[in-house]
Short mmCIF file of C-alpha atoms in Angstrom, two decimals:
data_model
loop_
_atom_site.label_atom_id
_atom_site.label_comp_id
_atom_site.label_asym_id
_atom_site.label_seq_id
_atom_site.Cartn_x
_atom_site.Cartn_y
_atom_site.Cartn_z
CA UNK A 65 0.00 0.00 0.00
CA UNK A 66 1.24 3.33 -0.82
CA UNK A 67 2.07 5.53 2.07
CA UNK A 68 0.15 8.04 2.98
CA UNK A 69 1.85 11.43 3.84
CA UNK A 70 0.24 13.72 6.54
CA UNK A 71 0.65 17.03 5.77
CA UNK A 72 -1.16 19.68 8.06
CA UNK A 73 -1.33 23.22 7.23
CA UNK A 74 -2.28 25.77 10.07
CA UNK A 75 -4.89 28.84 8.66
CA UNK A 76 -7.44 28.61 5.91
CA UNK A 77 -6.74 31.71 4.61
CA UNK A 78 -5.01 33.14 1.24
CA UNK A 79 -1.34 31.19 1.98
CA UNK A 80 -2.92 28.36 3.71
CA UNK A 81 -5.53 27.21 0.58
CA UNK A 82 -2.64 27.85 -1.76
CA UNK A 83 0.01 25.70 0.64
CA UNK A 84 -2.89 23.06 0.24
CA UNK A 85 -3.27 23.74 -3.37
CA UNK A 86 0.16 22.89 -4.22
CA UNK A 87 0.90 19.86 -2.47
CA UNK A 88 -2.75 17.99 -3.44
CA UNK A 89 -1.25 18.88 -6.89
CA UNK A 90 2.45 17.70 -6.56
CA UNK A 91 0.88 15.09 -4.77
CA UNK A 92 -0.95 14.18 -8.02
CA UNK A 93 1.50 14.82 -10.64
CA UNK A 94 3.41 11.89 -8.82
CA UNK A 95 1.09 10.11 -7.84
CA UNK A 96 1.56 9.98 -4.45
CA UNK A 97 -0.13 9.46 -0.89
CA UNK A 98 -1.08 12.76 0.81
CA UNK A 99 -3.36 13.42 3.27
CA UNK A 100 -3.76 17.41 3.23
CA UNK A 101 -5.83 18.86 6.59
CA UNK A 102 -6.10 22.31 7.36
CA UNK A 103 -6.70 23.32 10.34
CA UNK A 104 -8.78 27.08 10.57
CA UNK A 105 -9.42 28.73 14.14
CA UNK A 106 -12.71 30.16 12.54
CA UNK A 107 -16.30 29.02 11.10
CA UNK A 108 -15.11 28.81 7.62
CA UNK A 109 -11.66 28.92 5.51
CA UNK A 110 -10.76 31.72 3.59
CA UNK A 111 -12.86 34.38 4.87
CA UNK A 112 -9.58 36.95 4.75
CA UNK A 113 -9.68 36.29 0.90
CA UNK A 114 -13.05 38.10 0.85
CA UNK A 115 -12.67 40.66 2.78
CA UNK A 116 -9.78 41.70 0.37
CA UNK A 117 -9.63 44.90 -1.64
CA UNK A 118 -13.07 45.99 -0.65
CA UNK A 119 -14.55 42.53 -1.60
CA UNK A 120 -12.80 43.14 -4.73
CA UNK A 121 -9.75 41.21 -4.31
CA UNK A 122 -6.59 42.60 -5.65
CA UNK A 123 -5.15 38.86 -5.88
CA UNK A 124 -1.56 40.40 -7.56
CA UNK A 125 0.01 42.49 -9.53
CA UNK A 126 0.84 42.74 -13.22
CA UNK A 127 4.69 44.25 -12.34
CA UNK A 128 5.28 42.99 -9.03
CA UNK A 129 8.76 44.15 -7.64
CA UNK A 130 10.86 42.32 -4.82
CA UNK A 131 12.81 45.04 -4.09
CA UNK A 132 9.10 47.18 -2.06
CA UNK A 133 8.86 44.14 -0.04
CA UNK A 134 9.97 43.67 3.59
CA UNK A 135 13.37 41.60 3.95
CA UNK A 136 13.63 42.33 0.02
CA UNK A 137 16.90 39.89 -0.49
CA UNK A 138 14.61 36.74 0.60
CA UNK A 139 11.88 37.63 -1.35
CA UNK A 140 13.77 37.80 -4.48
CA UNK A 141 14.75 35.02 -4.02
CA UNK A 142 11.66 33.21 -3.31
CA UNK A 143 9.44 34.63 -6.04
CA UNK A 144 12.83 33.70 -8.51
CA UNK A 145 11.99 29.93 -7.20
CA UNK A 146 8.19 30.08 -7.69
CA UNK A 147 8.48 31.71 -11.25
CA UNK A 148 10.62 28.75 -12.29
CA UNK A 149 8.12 26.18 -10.19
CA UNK A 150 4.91 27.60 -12.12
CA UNK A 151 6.40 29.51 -15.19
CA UNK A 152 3.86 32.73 -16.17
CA UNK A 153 3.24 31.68 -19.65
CA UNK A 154 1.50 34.58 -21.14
CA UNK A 155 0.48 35.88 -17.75
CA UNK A 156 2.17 38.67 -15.56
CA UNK A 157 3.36 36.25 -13.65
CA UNK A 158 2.61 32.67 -11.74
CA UNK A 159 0.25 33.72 -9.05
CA UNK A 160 -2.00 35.15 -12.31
CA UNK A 161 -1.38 31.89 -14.42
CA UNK A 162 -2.11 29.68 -11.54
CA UNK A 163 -5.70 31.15 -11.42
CA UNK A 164 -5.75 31.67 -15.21
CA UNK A 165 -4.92 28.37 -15.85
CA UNK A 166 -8.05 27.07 -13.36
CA UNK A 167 -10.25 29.37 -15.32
CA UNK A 168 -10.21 32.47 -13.36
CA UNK A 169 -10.14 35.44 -15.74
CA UNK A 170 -8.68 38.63 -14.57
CA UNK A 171 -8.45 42.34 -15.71
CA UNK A 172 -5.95 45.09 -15.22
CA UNK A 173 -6.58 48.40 -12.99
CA UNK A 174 -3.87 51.52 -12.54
CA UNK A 175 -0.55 50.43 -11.19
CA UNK A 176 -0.62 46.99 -12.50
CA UNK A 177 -3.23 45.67 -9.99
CA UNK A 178 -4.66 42.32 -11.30
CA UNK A 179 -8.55 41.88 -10.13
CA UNK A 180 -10.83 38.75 -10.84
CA UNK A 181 -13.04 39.64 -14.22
CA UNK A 182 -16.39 39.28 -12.50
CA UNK A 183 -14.80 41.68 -9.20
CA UNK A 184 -15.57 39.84 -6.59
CA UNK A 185 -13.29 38.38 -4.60
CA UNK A 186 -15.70 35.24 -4.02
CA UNK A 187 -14.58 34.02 -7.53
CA UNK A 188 -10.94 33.97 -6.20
CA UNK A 189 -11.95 31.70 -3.49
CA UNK A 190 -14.17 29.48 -5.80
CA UNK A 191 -11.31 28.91 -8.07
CA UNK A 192 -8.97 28.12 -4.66
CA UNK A 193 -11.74 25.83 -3.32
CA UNK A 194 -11.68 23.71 -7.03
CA UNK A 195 -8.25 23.39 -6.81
CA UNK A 196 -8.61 21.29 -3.14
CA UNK A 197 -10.78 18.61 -4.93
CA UNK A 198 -8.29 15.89 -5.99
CA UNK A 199 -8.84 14.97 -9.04
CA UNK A 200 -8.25 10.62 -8.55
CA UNK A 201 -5.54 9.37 -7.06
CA UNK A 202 -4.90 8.67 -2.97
CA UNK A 203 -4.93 12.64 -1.98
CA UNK A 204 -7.16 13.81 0.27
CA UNK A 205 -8.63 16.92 1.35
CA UNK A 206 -10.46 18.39 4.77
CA UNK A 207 -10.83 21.11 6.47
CA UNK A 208 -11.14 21.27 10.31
CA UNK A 209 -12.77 24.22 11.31
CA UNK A 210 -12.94 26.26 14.37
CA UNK A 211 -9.90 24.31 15.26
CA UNK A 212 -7.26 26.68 16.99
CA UNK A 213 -3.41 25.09 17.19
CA UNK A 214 -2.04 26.33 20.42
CA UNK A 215 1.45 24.79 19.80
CA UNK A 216 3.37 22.83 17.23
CA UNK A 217 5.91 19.96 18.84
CA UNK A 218 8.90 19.16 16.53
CA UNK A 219 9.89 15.31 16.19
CA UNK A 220 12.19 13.76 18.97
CA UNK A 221 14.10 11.81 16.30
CA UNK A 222 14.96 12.01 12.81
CA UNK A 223 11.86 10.55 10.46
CA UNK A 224 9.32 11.19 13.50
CA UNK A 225 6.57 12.82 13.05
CA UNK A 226 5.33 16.50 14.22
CA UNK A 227 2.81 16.96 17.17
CA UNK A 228 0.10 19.51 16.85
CA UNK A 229 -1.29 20.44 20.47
CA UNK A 230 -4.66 21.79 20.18
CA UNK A 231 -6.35 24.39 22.41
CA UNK A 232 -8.88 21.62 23.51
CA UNK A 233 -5.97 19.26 24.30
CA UNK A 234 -6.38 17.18 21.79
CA UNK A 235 -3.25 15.87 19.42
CA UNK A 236 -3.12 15.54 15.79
CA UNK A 237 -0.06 14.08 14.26
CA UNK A 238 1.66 14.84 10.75
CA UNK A 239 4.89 14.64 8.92
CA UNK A 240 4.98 18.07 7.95
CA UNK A 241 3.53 21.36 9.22
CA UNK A 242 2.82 24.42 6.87
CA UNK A 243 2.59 27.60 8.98
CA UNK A 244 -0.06 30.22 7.41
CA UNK A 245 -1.96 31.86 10.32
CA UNK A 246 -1.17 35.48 8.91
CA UNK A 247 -0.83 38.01 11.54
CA UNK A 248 -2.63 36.08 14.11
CA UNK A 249 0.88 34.06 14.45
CA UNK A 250 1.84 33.75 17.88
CA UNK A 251 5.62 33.37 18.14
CA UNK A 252 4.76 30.51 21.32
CA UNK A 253 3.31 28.28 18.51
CA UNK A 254 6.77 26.99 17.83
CA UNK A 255 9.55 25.68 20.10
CA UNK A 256 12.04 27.81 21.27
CA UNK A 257 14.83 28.84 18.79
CA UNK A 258 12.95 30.67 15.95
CA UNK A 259 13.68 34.12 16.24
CA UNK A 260 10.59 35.90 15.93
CA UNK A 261 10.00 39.89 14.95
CA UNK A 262 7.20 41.23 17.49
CA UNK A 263 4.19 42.50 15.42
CA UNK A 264 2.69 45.66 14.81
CA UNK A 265 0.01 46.88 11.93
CA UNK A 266 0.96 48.49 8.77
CA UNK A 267 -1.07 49.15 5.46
CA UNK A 268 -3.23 51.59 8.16
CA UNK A 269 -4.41 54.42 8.45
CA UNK A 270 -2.07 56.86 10.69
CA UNK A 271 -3.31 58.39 13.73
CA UNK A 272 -1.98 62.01 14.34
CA UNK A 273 -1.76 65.41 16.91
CA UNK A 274 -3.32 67.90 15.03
CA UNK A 275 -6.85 68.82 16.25
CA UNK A 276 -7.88 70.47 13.06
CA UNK A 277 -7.29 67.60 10.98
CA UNK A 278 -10.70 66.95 12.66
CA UNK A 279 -12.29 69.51 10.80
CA UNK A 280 -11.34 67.51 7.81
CA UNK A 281 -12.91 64.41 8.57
CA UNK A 282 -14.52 62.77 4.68
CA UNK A 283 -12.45 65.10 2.75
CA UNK A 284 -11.08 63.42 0.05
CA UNK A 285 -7.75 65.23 -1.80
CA UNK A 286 -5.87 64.41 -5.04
CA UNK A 287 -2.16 65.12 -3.31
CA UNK A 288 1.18 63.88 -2.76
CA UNK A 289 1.42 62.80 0.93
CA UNK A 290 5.24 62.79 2.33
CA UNK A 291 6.46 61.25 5.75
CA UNK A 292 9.19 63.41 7.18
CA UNK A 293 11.52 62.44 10.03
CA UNK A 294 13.80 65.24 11.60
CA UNK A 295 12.59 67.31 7.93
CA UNK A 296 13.94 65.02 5.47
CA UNK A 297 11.83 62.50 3.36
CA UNK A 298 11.93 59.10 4.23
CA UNK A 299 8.91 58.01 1.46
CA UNK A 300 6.29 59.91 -0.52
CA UNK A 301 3.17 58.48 -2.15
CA UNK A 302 0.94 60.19 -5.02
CA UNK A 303 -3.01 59.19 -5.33
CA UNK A 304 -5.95 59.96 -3.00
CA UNK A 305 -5.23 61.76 0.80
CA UNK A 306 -8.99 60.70 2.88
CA UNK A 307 -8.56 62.55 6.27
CA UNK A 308 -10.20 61.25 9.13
CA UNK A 309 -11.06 62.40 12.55
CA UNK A 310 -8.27 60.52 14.41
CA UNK A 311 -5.74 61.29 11.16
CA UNK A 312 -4.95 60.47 7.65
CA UNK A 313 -6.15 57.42 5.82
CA UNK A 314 -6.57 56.10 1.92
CA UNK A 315 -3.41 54.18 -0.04
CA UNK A 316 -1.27 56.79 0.48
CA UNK A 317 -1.30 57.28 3.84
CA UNK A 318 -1.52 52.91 4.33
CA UNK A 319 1.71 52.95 2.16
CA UNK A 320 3.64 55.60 3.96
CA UNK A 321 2.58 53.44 7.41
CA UNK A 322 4.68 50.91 6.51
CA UNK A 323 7.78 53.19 7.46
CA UNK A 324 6.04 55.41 9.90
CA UNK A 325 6.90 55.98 13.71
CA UNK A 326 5.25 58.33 16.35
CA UNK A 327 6.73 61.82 16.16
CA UNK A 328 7.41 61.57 12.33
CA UNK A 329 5.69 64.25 10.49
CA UNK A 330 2.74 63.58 7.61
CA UNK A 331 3.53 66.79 4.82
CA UNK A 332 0.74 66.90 2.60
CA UNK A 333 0.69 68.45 -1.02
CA UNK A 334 -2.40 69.56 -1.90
CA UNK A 335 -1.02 71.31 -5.00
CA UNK A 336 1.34 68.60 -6.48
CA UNK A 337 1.40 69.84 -9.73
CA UNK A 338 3.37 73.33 -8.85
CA UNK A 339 7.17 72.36 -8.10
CA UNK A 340 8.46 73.91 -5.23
CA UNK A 341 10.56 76.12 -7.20
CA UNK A 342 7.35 77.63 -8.66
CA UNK A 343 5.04 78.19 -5.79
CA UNK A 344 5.55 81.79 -5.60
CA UNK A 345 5.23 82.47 -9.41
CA UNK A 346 2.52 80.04 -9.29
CA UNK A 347 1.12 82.37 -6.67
CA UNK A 348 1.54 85.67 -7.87
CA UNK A 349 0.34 84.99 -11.27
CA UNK A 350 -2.72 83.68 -9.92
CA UNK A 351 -3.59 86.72 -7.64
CA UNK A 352 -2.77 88.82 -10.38
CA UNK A 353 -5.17 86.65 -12.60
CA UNK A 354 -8.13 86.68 -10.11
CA UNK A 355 -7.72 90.57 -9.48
CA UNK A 356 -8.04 90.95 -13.05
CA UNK A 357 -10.92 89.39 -13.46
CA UNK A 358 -12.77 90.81 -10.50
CA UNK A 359 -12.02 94.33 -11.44
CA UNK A 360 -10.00 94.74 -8.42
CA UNK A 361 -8.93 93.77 -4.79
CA UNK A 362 -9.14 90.16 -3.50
CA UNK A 363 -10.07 88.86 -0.14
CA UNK A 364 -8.19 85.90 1.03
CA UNK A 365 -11.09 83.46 1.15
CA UNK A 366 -11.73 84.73 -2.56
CA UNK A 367 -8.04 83.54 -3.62
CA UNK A 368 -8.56 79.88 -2.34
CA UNK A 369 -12.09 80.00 -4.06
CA UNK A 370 -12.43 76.68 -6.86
CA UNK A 371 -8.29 75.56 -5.69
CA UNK A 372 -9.29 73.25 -2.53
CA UNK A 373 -12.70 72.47 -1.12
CA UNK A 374 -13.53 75.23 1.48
CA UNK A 375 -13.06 73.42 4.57
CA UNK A 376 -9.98 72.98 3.81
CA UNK A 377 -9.62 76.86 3.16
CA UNK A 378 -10.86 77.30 6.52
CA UNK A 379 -8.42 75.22 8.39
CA UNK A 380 -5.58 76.97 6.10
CA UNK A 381 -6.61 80.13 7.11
CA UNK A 382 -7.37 79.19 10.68
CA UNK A 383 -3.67 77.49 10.90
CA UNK A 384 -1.74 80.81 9.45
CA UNK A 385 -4.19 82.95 11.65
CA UNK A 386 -5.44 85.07 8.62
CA UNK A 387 -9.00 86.01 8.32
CA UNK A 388 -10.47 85.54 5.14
CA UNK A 389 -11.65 88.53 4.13
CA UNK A 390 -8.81 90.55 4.54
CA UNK A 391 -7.01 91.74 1.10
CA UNK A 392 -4.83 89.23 -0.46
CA UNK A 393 -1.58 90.46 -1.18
CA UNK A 394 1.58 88.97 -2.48
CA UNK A 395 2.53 87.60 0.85
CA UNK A 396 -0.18 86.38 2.31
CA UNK A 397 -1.46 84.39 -1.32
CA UNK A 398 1.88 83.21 -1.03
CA UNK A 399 1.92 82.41 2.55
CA UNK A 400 -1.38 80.25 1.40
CA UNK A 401 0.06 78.34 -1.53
CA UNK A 402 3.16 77.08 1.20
CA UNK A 403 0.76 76.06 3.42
CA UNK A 404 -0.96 73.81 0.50
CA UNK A 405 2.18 72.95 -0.45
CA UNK A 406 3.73 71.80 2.82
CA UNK A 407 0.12 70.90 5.31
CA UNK A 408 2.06 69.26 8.41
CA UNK A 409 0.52 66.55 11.17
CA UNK A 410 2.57 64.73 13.11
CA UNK A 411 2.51 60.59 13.39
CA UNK A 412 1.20 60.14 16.91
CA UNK A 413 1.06 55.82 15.96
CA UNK A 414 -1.23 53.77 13.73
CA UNK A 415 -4.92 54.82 13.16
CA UNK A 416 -7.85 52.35 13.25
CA UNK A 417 -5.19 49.21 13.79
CA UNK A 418 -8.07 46.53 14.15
CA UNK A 419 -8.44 47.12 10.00
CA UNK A 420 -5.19 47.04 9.02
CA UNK A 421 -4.40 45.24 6.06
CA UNK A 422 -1.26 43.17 6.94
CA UNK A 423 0.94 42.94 10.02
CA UNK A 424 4.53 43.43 10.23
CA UNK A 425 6.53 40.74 11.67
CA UNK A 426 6.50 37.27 12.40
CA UNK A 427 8.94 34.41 12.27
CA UNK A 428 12.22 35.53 10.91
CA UNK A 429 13.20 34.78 7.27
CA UNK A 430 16.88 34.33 8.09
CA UNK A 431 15.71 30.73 9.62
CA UNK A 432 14.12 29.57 6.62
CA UNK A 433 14.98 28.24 2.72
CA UNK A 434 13.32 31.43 0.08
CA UNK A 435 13.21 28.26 -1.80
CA UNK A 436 10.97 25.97 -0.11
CA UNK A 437 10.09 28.23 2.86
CA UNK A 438 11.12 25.06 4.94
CA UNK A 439 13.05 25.53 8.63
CA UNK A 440 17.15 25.36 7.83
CA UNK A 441 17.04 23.64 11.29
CA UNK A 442 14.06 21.54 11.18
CA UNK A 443 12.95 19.54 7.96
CA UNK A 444 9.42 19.56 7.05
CA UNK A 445 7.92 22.59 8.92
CA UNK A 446 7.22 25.69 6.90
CA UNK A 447 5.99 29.03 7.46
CA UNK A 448 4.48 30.88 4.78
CA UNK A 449 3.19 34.38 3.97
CA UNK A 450 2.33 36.76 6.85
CA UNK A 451 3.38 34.36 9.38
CA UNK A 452 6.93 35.49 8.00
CA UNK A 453 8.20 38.57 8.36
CA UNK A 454 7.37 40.08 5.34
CA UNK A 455 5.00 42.83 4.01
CA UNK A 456 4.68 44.66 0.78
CA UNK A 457 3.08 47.71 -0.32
CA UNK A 458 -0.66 48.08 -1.20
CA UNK A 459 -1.49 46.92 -4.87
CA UNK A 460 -1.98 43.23 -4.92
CA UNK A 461 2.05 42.70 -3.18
CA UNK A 462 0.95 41.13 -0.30
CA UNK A 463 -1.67 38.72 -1.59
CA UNK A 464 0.91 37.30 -4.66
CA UNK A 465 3.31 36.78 -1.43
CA UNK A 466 0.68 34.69 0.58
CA UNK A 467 -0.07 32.53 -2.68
CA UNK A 468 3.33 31.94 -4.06
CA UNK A 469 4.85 30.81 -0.87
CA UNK A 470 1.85 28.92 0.11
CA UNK A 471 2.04 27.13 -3.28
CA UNK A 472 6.14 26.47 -2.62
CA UNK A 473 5.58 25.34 0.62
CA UNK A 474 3.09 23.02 0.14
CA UNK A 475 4.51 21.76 -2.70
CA UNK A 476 7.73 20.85 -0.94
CA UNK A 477 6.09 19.21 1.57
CA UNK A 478 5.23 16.34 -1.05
CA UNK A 479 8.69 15.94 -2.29
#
């Protein structure tokens, strides 16, 4: 009788059902035993895939770049392996042909993002759930639900198996673990030794100290948003500013959180098309414009008129301590356009952290193969996609991470 391998992966969600993916179908292709169970703490597996991109589901990116991601070197590395294990074809790349290739088709948005034809992110999980159903052979498929993993117990010997302790006490046994719990990782799930990065939410909103970014709450801003530290530029992001009550939000602002720390500064651009250099040209020749036209002097308020929405006038006005109907002269119009230019709040920490997108940190990648994603000091336990440290940028990075090293994991479990 063949034997059958037990492979147990721990979290139903994006990393996890692509972990399983790949080794039900290495487990096919040669024609082995496999027993795949995964093992999700909730009611059903891949919920997180759902909630993704605003039940959209940004599943990758058409120009995906290693060098944006968190512990950059490994990546490379890694997605170099998966390209070769599940060569792109015609596709952007093997995350979109593995999907293509199971009949998912996909459209292109700005910046390369990749989004299932139909837009919902339910078709990404359809496609994930046909790929569980072995197609013949002795693989097997289930998935345990609201079954938490408290702790994961290496072999005592060479060619033993691993122990998975269970928050009800109960033990399940397998000869190799896949580790794809996301940010809910604890770092007490695995035995002393693995160096682990404590965790902390990024792709967020930022909360910050300025009271009158209150006033601002729903406004929406075409800008360039730059995070300062001791006044020099440590990342800048173009698209859509949304300011909140607590602070800044929108892709931006999620981007620039990835680098943030309390007491950095947030320097938005409301006019991103004058360079710096300009701004008091820029200025100038529109007061001159404006007086023209009106037959005369200007008030203040009048000069902001049909550039920003007027609560954000207000709070410019309020913040320089100019009232708005006094005469606008060359200073003070250019006094305005600097403040548009250069709109300050400083990082006080992360801003509505319960929806952040990913969370940074996690087991370290220095103890594991980019390869395989397998343990340099312990054969046949793997941890894949947020339960490493690793992050990306909005844009479909951190999705094509979770299902490229879920596929490489779980297809070296097989092998």
């Amino acid at each position: 009788m063949m034997p059958m391998k037990r492979i147990a992966i721990i979290g139903g969600g994006a990393a996890g059902l692509a972990a399983a993916a790949g080794a039900l179908d290495a487990a096919r292709k040669a024609a082995l035993g496999a027993s795949v169970r995964v093992f999700e703490a909730g009611e059903r597996i891949g919920r997180p895939v759902l909630a993704t991109g605003n039940g959209r589901c940004n599943f990758t990116n058409a120009s995906i770049d290693a060098s944006l991601y968190r512990n950059a070197g490994f990546v490379a590395e890694a997605l170099e392996a998966f390209e070769r294990a599940y060569p792109a074809g015609v596709h952007p790349n093997g995350v979109a042909a593995f999907f293509a290739q199971r009949g998912m088709l996909y459209r292109e948005e700005g910046e390369g993002r990749l989004y299932p034809l139909a837009n919902k992110a339910s078709v990404v999980l359809d496609v994930l759930r046909g790929a569980l159903q072995p197609e013949g052979g002795a693989a097997s498929f289930e998935a345990c639900l609201e079954a938490r993993v408290a702790a994961v117990d290496v072999p005592a010997a060479p060619g033993g198996h691993f122990t998975l302790r269970m928050s009800d006490g109960v033990l399940e046994r397998a000869d190799a673990v896949v580790v794809a719990c996301g940010g809910k990782v604890a770092q007490g799930m695995l035995p002393d030794g693995f160096a682990f990065e404590p965790q902390r939410p990024v792709l967020c909103a930022l909360a910050t100290e300025s009271t009158d970014v209150r006033e601002l709450d729903n406004i929406r801003a075409k800008a360039t948003v730059s995070l300062l530290r001791d006044e020099r530029i440590v990342a800048s992001e173009a698209g859509e500013a949304m300011f909140r009550k607590y602070g800044l939000s929108g892709i931006c602002t999620f981007n620039l959180s990835r680098h943030a720390r309390p007491g950095d500064e947030l320097s938005v651009d409301f006019l991103p098309f004058v360079a710096g250099a300009e701004a008091r040209s820029f200025a100038e020749g529109r007061l001159r414009q404006l007086q023209k036209v009106g037959g005369g002097a200007l008030d203040c308020t009048g000069f902001l008129r049909g550039m920003v929405l007027p609560r954000v006038a207000d709070v410019v006005l309020k913040r320089l301590r100019i009232d708005g109907g006094r005469t606008a002269d060359a200073d003070r119009a250019m006094r305005l356009v600097a403040e548009l230019k250069d709109f300050r709040a400083r990082v006080e920490g992360p801003g509505d952290a319960e929806h952040a997108q990913v969370r940074r940190g996690g087991f370290c990648v220095e103890d594991f193969r980019p390869e395989t994603l397998e343990s340099k000091a312990q054969g046949g336990l793997h941890v894949v996609g947020e339960a490493l440290d690793v992050d990306g940028p909005c844009g479909g990075y951190n999705l094509h991470w979770a299902f490229a090293s879920g596929l490489m994991a779980g297809r070296a479990c097989v092998s």
